[in-house]
């Protein structure tokens, strides 16, 4: 399985997703500030993977603490720095909340013991994510039929998680059942997660792939060349409104117009039950340079104004089902997702 992120001898090692597929480079993070930078700069990305990285970041931060330090204050700095990295991914905050809870429940312990508990919790978050994704795959594979062409947007694969993937986990699980599937991959401007990461992952596993640019999806759908769409999610509101990579909304509307099912695959840790609908989901805006440059080459007038929102929100009405580790939720999502709540 792809080594997205690992804890190794009090270091965090992650595959640098900025340079894939040209280079397979591993980045070593020795402290929590390096982890925060890796998340911010998208060396590691994808909501569940960001959550795992943040948990390991907290563990690294607490390992630095000495007996004479103000432990609670130090933890506060660590949580704030890591929480400031990427605002949309719910899993980031979910993981930080989990780490904080372990701290609160164990702060009476000796410092060495407390450190061990936090390292262990981060490892648990990492290991559980893979298991969760396999369950998502198990439930979701029944929605995919032999011979289908499945369109996906961005990368919701092993690289975006601790392993196996969410949307790509469903595709993997269906393919492991012997179903012959072809995955149509949107290139996903501007960061090219589809072209660079999804194509790389699927190609390594010999799952047939065809790459298209983002503006080709409607044409293919209208010609009957797409059977269904499946994507991951960064944050899902109580009613099923789903934030995912910019461009997902357009794909969902196109799927609706063409009578195709649009599925979201995500762990329950992506659901923000505190939000009634998607309007309150914070949408990250990223550096305009990401739009202006491709592979170091400026593709526009250098000082042109650019807008670069990283995510959009797909209204629940366009979503046929949300596949979680507890099963497949159908509309109405408010009621059906709530029944999966831990
Ligand atoms: O900006 P990114 O690359 O972190 O965005 C990733 C996505 O939008 C994914 O689809 C989402 O996080 C789900 S990953 C299992």
Coordinates of C-alpha atoms and ligand atoms in Angstrom, one line a residue:
X1 CA 0.0 0.0 0.0
X2 CA 1.1 3.6 -0.7
X3 CA 3.0 5.1 2.2
X4 CA 1.2 8.5 2.4
X5 CA 2.4 9.2 6.0
X6 CA 4.2 7.3 8.7
X7 CA 5.5 7.8 12.2
X8 CA 9.1 6.7 12.4
X9 CA 11.3 7.0 15.5
X10 CA 9.7 10.4 16.6
X11 CA 9.7 11.7 13.1
X12 CA 6.8 12.1 10.6
X13 CA 7.7 10.9 7.1
X14 CA 5.4 11.8 4.2
X15 CA 5.4 11.5 0.5
X16 CA 5.7 14.9 -1.0
X17 CA 2.6 15.3 -3.2
X18 CA 3.7 18.5 -4.7
X19 CA 6.2 16.8 -6.9
X20 CA 4.4 13.6 -7.9
X21 CA 4.4 11.9 -10.3
X22 CA 7.7 13.2 -11.7
X23 CA 9.6 12.6 -8.4
X24 CA 8.9 10.3 -5.5
X25 CA 10.4 12.2 -2.6
X26 CA 9.8 11.7 1.1
X27 CA 9.8 14.6 3.4
X28 CA 10.9 14.3 7.1
X29 CA 9.1 16.5 9.6
X30 CA 11.0 16.8 12.9
X31 CA 8.7 19.2 14.7
X32 CA 5.1 20.4 14.6
X33 CA 5.9 23.6 12.7
X34 CA 7.3 21.5 9.8
X35 CA 4.1 19.4 9.8
X36 CA 2.0 22.6 9.8
X37 CA 4.0 23.9 6.8
X38 CA 3.7 20.6 5.0
X39 CA -0.1 20.8 5.3
X40 CA -0.3 24.5 4.4
X41 CA 2.0 24.0 1.3
X42 CA 0.1 20.8 0.3
X43 CA 3.0 18.4 0.6
X44 CA 0.3 16.4 2.2
X45 CA -3.3 17.0 1.3
X46 CA -6.8 15.5 1.2
X47 CA -9.0 15.9 4.3
X48 CA -8.3 12.5 6.1
X49 CA -4.6 12.7 5.4
X50 CA -4.5 16.2 6.8
X51 CA -6.2 15.0 9.9
X52 CA -3.6 12.2 10.4
X53 CA -0.7 14.6 9.8
X54 CA -2.2 17.1 12.3
X55 CA -2.5 14.4 14.9
X56 CA 1.1 13.4 14.4
X57 CA 2.0 17.1 14.5
X58 CA 0.4 17.4 18.0
X59 CA 2.4 14.3 19.1
X60 CA 5.7 15.9 17.8
X61 CA 4.9 19.2 19.5
X62 CA 4.2 17.5 22.9
X63 CA 7.4 15.5 22.6
X64 CA 9.3 18.8 22.7
X65 CA 7.7 19.8 26.0
X66 CA 10.0 19.8 29.1
X67 CA 9.0 19.5 32.8
X68 CA 9.6 23.2 33.3
X69 CA 7.2 24.2 30.5
X70 CA 3.7 25.4 30.8
X71 CA 2.2 22.3 29.1
X72 CA -1.3 23.6 28.6
X73 CA -0.1 26.8 27.0
X74 CA 2.3 24.9 24.7
X75 CA -0.5 22.6 23.6
X76 CA -2.6 25.6 22.9
X77 CA 0.1 27.0 20.6
X78 CA 0.4 23.7 18.8
X79 CA -3.3 23.3 18.3
X80 CA -3.7 26.9 17.1
X81 CA -0.8 26.6 14.6
X82 CA -2.0 23.3 13.1
X83 CA -5.6 24.5 13.1
X84 CA -4.7 27.6 11.1
X85 CA -3.4 25.6 8.1
X86 CA -6.4 24.6 6.0
X87 CA -9.8 25.8 7.1
X88 CA -12.2 23.6 5.0
X89 CA -11.1 20.1 5.9
X90 CA -13.3 19.0 8.8
X91 CA -11.0 16.0 9.5
X92 CA -8.2 18.4 10.6
X93 CA -10.3 19.8 13.4
X94 CA -11.8 16.4 14.2
X95 CA -8.2 15.0 14.7
X96 CA -7.1 18.0 16.8
X97 CA -10.2 17.7 19.0
X98 CA -9.4 14.0 19.5
X99 CA -5.8 14.8 20.5
X100 CA -7.0 17.5 22.9
X101 CA -9.4 15.1 24.5
X102 CA -6.6 12.6 25.2
X103 CA -4.6 15.4 26.7
X104 CA -7.4 16.5 28.9
X105 CA -8.2 13.0 30.1
X106 CA -4.5 12.2 30.9
X107 CA -2.9 15.5 32.0
X108 CA -2.6 14.2 35.5
X109 CA -0.1 11.6 34.3
X110 CA 3.7 11.9 34.4
X111 CA 4.9 13.8 31.3
X112 CA 6.6 10.8 29.7
X113 CA 3.4 8.8 30.1
X114 CA 1.2 11.6 28.7
X115 CA 3.6 11.9 25.7
X116 CA 3.2 8.2 25.0
X117 CA -0.6 8.4 25.1
X118 CA -0.6 11.2 22.6
X119 CA 1.8 9.4 20.2
X120 CA -0.4 6.3 20.5
X121 CA -3.6 8.3 19.8
X122 CA -2.1 9.7 16.6
X123 CA -1.1 6.2 15.6
X124 CA -4.7 5.1 16.3
X125 CA -6.1 7.9 14.1
X126 CA -3.7 6.8 11.3
X127 CA -4.5 3.0 11.6
X128 CA -8.3 3.5 12.0
X129 CA -8.4 5.7 8.8
X130 CA -7.3 2.7 6.7
X131 CA -9.9 0.5 8.3
X132 CA -12.6 3.1 7.8
X133 CA -11.7 3.5 4.1
X134 CA -11.9 -0.3 3.6
X135 CA -15.4 -0.2 5.1
X136 CA -16.4 2.7 2.8
X137 CA -15.1 0.5 -0.1
X138 CA -17.1 -2.5 1.1
X139 CA -20.4 -0.5 1.2
X140 CA -19.8 1.6 -1.8
X141 CA -18.7 -1.2 -4.2
X142 CA -22.3 -2.4 -4.6
X143 CA -23.2 1.0 -6.2
X144 CA -20.7 0.2 -9.1
X145 CA -21.5 -2.2 -11.8
X146 CA -19.2 -4.3 -14.0
X147 CA -18.2 -2.4 -17.2
X148 CA -19.0 1.1 -15.9
X149 CA -17.1 4.3 -16.6
X150 CA -16.8 6.2 -13.3
X151 CA -15.8 9.9 -13.3
X152 CA -13.9 11.3 -10.3
X153 CA -12.7 14.8 -9.5
X154 CA -9.5 15.6 -7.5
X155 CA -7.7 12.9 -5.6
X156 CA -9.7 11.0 -2.9
X157 CA -7.3 8.0 -3.0
X158 CA -4.6 6.5 -0.8
X159 CA -2.6 9.7 -1.0
X160 CA -5.5 11.7 0.4
X161 CA -5.9 9.4 3.4
X162 CA -3.8 7.1 5.5
X163 CA -4.3 4.5 2.8
X164 CA -6.8 2.9 0.4
X165 CA -8.8 6.1 -0.2
X166 CA -12.4 7.0 0.0
X167 CA -13.8 7.6 -3.5
X168 CA -10.9 5.6 -4.9
X169 CA -11.4 3.1 -2.1
X170 CA -14.8 2.3 -3.5
X171 CA -13.3 2.0 -7.0
X172 CA -10.5 -0.3 -5.6
X173 CA -13.1 -2.4 -3.7
X174 CA -15.2 -2.8 -6.8
X175 CA -12.2 -3.7 -8.9
X176 CA -11.1 -6.2 -6.2
X177 CA -14.5 -7.9 -6.8
X178 CA -13.4 -8.4 -10.4
X179 CA -15.6 -5.7 -11.8
X180 CA -14.0 -4.1 -14.9
X181 CA -14.2 -0.4 -14.4
X182 CA -12.7 2.5 -16.3
X183 CA -12.0 5.7 -14.3
X184 CA -12.4 9.0 -16.0
X185 CA -10.2 11.5 -14.2
X186 CA -10.7 15.2 -14.2
X187 CA -7.3 16.9 -14.3
X188 CA -8.5 19.2 -11.4
X189 CA -7.0 22.7 -12.0
X190 CA -5.2 24.4 -10.5
X191 CA -3.2 21.9 -8.4
X192 CA -3.8 19.0 -10.8
X193 CA -4.6 16.4 -8.1
X194 CA -6.5 14.4 -10.8
X195 CA -3.8 14.4 -13.5
X196 CA -0.8 14.1 -11.1
X197 CA -2.1 12.0 -8.2
X198 CA -5.2 10.0 -9.1
X199 CA -3.8 8.9 -12.5
X200 CA -0.5 7.9 -10.8
X201 CA -2.3 5.9 -8.1
X202 CA -4.6 4.1 -10.4
X203 CA -1.9 3.4 -13.0
X204 CA 0.2 1.8 -10.4
X205 CA -2.6 -0.6 -9.6
X206 CA -3.4 -1.2 -13.3
X207 CA -6.9 0.1 -13.0
X208 CA -7.8 1.6 -16.4
X209 CA -7.8 5.4 -16.4
X210 CA -8.6 8.0 -18.9
X211 CA -7.6 11.6 -18.2
X212 CA -9.7 14.6 -19.3
X213 CA -9.5 18.3 -18.7
X214 CA -12.1 19.7 -16.3
X215 CA -14.2 21.2 -19.1
X216 CA -14.7 17.9 -20.9
X217 CA -17.0 16.1 -18.4
X218 CA -20.3 17.5 -19.8
X219 CA -19.4 16.4 -23.3
X220 CA -18.6 12.9 -22.2
X221 CA -21.8 12.6 -20.1
X222 CA -24.0 13.8 -22.9
X223 CA -22.4 11.2 -25.2
X224 CA -23.3 8.5 -22.7
X225 CA -19.7 7.8 -21.8
X226 CA -20.0 8.2 -18.1
X227 CA -22.0 5.9 -15.9
X228 CA -21.7 7.6 -12.5
X229 CA -19.6 10.1 -10.6
X230 CA -17.9 9.5 -7.3
X231 CA -15.8 12.0 -5.3
X232 CA -14.5 12.5 -1.8
X233 CA -15.4 15.4 0.6
X234 CA -13.7 17.9 2.7
X235 CA -16.7 18.8 4.9
X236 CA -20.3 17.7 4.9
X237 CA -23.0 19.6 6.6
X238 CA -25.8 18.0 8.6
X239 CA -28.2 18.2 5.6
X240 CA -25.6 16.6 3.2
X241 CA -24.4 19.7 1.5
X242 CA -20.8 18.8 0.6
X243 CA -17.6 20.9 0.3
X244 CA -15.1 19.3 -2.0
X245 CA -12.4 20.4 -4.5
X246 CA -13.3 23.4 -6.6
X247 CA -15.2 22.1 -9.7
X248 CA -17.1 19.4 -7.9
X249 CA -20.3 21.4 -7.9
X250 CA -20.1 21.9 -11.7
X251 CA -19.7 18.1 -12.1
X252 CA -22.6 17.4 -9.8
X253 CA -24.9 19.7 -11.7
X254 CA -23.8 18.2 -15.0
X255 CA -24.4 14.7 -13.6
X256 CA -27.9 15.8 -12.5
X257 CA -28.7 17.3 -16.0
X258 CA -27.6 14.0 -17.6
X259 CA -29.5 11.7 -15.2
X260 CA -26.3 10.2 -13.7
X261 CA -25.9 9.3 -10.0
X262 CA -23.4 11.5 -8.1
X263 CA -22.0 9.8 -5.1
X264 CA -19.9 11.2 -2.2
X265 CA -17.6 8.8 -0.3
X266 CA -16.3 10.1 3.1
X267 CA -15.7 9.0 6.7
X268 CA -18.1 10.2 9.4
X269 CA -15.2 12.3 10.7
X270 CA -15.8 14.6 7.6
X271 CA -19.3 15.3 8.7
X272 CA -19.7 18.6 10.6
X273 CA -22.9 18.0 12.5
X274 CA -22.7 21.5 14.0
X275 CA -23.6 23.0 10.6
X276 CA -27.2 22.8 9.4
X277 CA -26.2 23.4 5.8
X278 CA -23.3 24.1 3.5
X279 CA -23.5 27.9 3.6
X280 CA -21.5 28.1 6.8
X281 CA -18.6 25.9 5.5
X282 CA -15.5 28.0 5.4
X283 CA -13.9 28.0 1.9
X284 CA -10.2 28.3 1.7
X285 CA -8.7 30.7 -0.7
X286 CA -5.2 29.9 -1.9
X287 CA -2.3 31.8 -3.4
X288 CA -3.0 33.2 -6.9
X289 CA 0.3 31.9 -8.1
X290 CA -1.2 28.4 -8.1
X291 CA -3.5 29.5 -10.9
X292 CA -0.9 31.6 -12.8
X293 CA 1.8 29.0 -13.0
X294 CA 1.8 25.4 -14.3
X295 CA 5.1 23.5 -13.6
X296 CA 6.9 26.8 -12.9
X297 CA 5.7 28.3 -16.2
X298 CA 3.6 31.5 -16.1
X299 CA 0.5 30.9 -18.3
X300 CA -1.0 34.3 -18.1
X301 CA -0.2 38.0 -17.9
X302 CA 2.1 38.0 -14.8
X303 CA 0.3 40.7 -12.8
X304 CA -3.2 39.8 -13.7
X305 CA -5.8 39.6 -10.9
X306 CA -6.7 36.0 -9.9
X307 CA -9.3 34.4 -7.7
X308 CA -8.4 31.0 -6.3
X309 CA -11.1 29.4 -4.0
X310 CA -9.9 25.8 -3.3
X311 CA -13.4 24.3 -2.7
X312 CA -17.0 24.6 -3.6
X313 CA -20.2 23.3 -2.0
X314 CA -22.4 20.8 -3.8
X315 CA -26.0 21.1 -2.6
X316 CA -27.4 17.9 -1.1
X317 CA -30.1 17.8 -3.8
X318 CA -27.5 16.8 -6.4
X319 CA -26.1 13.9 -4.3
X320 CA -27.6 10.4 -4.8
X321 CA -25.9 8.9 -1.8
X322 CA -23.2 9.5 0.8
X323 CA -21.1 6.4 1.4
X324 CA -19.6 6.2 4.9
X325 CA -18.0 3.4 7.0
X326 CA -21.3 2.7 8.6
X327 CA -23.2 2.2 5.4
X328 CA -24.7 4.1 2.5
X329 CA -26.8 7.1 3.4
X330 CA -29.6 8.0 1.0
X331 CA -31.6 11.2 1.1
X332 CA -33.0 12.7 3.3
X333 CA -29.4 13.1 4.6
X334 CA -30.3 15.0 7.7
X335 CA -32.1 12.1 9.1
X336 CA -30.0 9.3 7.6
X337 CA -26.6 10.7 8.4
X338 CA -27.7 11.4 12.0
X339 CA -28.5 7.7 12.4
X340 CA -24.8 6.9 11.7
X341 CA -23.6 9.4 14.2
X342 CA -21.3 7.8 16.9
Ligands
LIG1 O1 -6.9 20.7 -1.7 P1 -6.9 19.3 -1.4 O2 -6.0 18.5 -2.4 O3 -6.5 18.9 0.0 O4 -8.4 18.8 -1.7 C1 -8.7 17.5 -1.5 C2 -10.1 17.1 -1.9 O5 -10.9 18.0 -2.3 C3 -10.5 15.7 -1.7 O6 -11.5 15.3 -2.6 C4 -11.1 15.5 -0.3 O7 -10.2 16.0 0.7 C5 -11.4 14.1 0.0 S1 -9.9 13.2 0.2 C6 -10.3 11.6 0.7

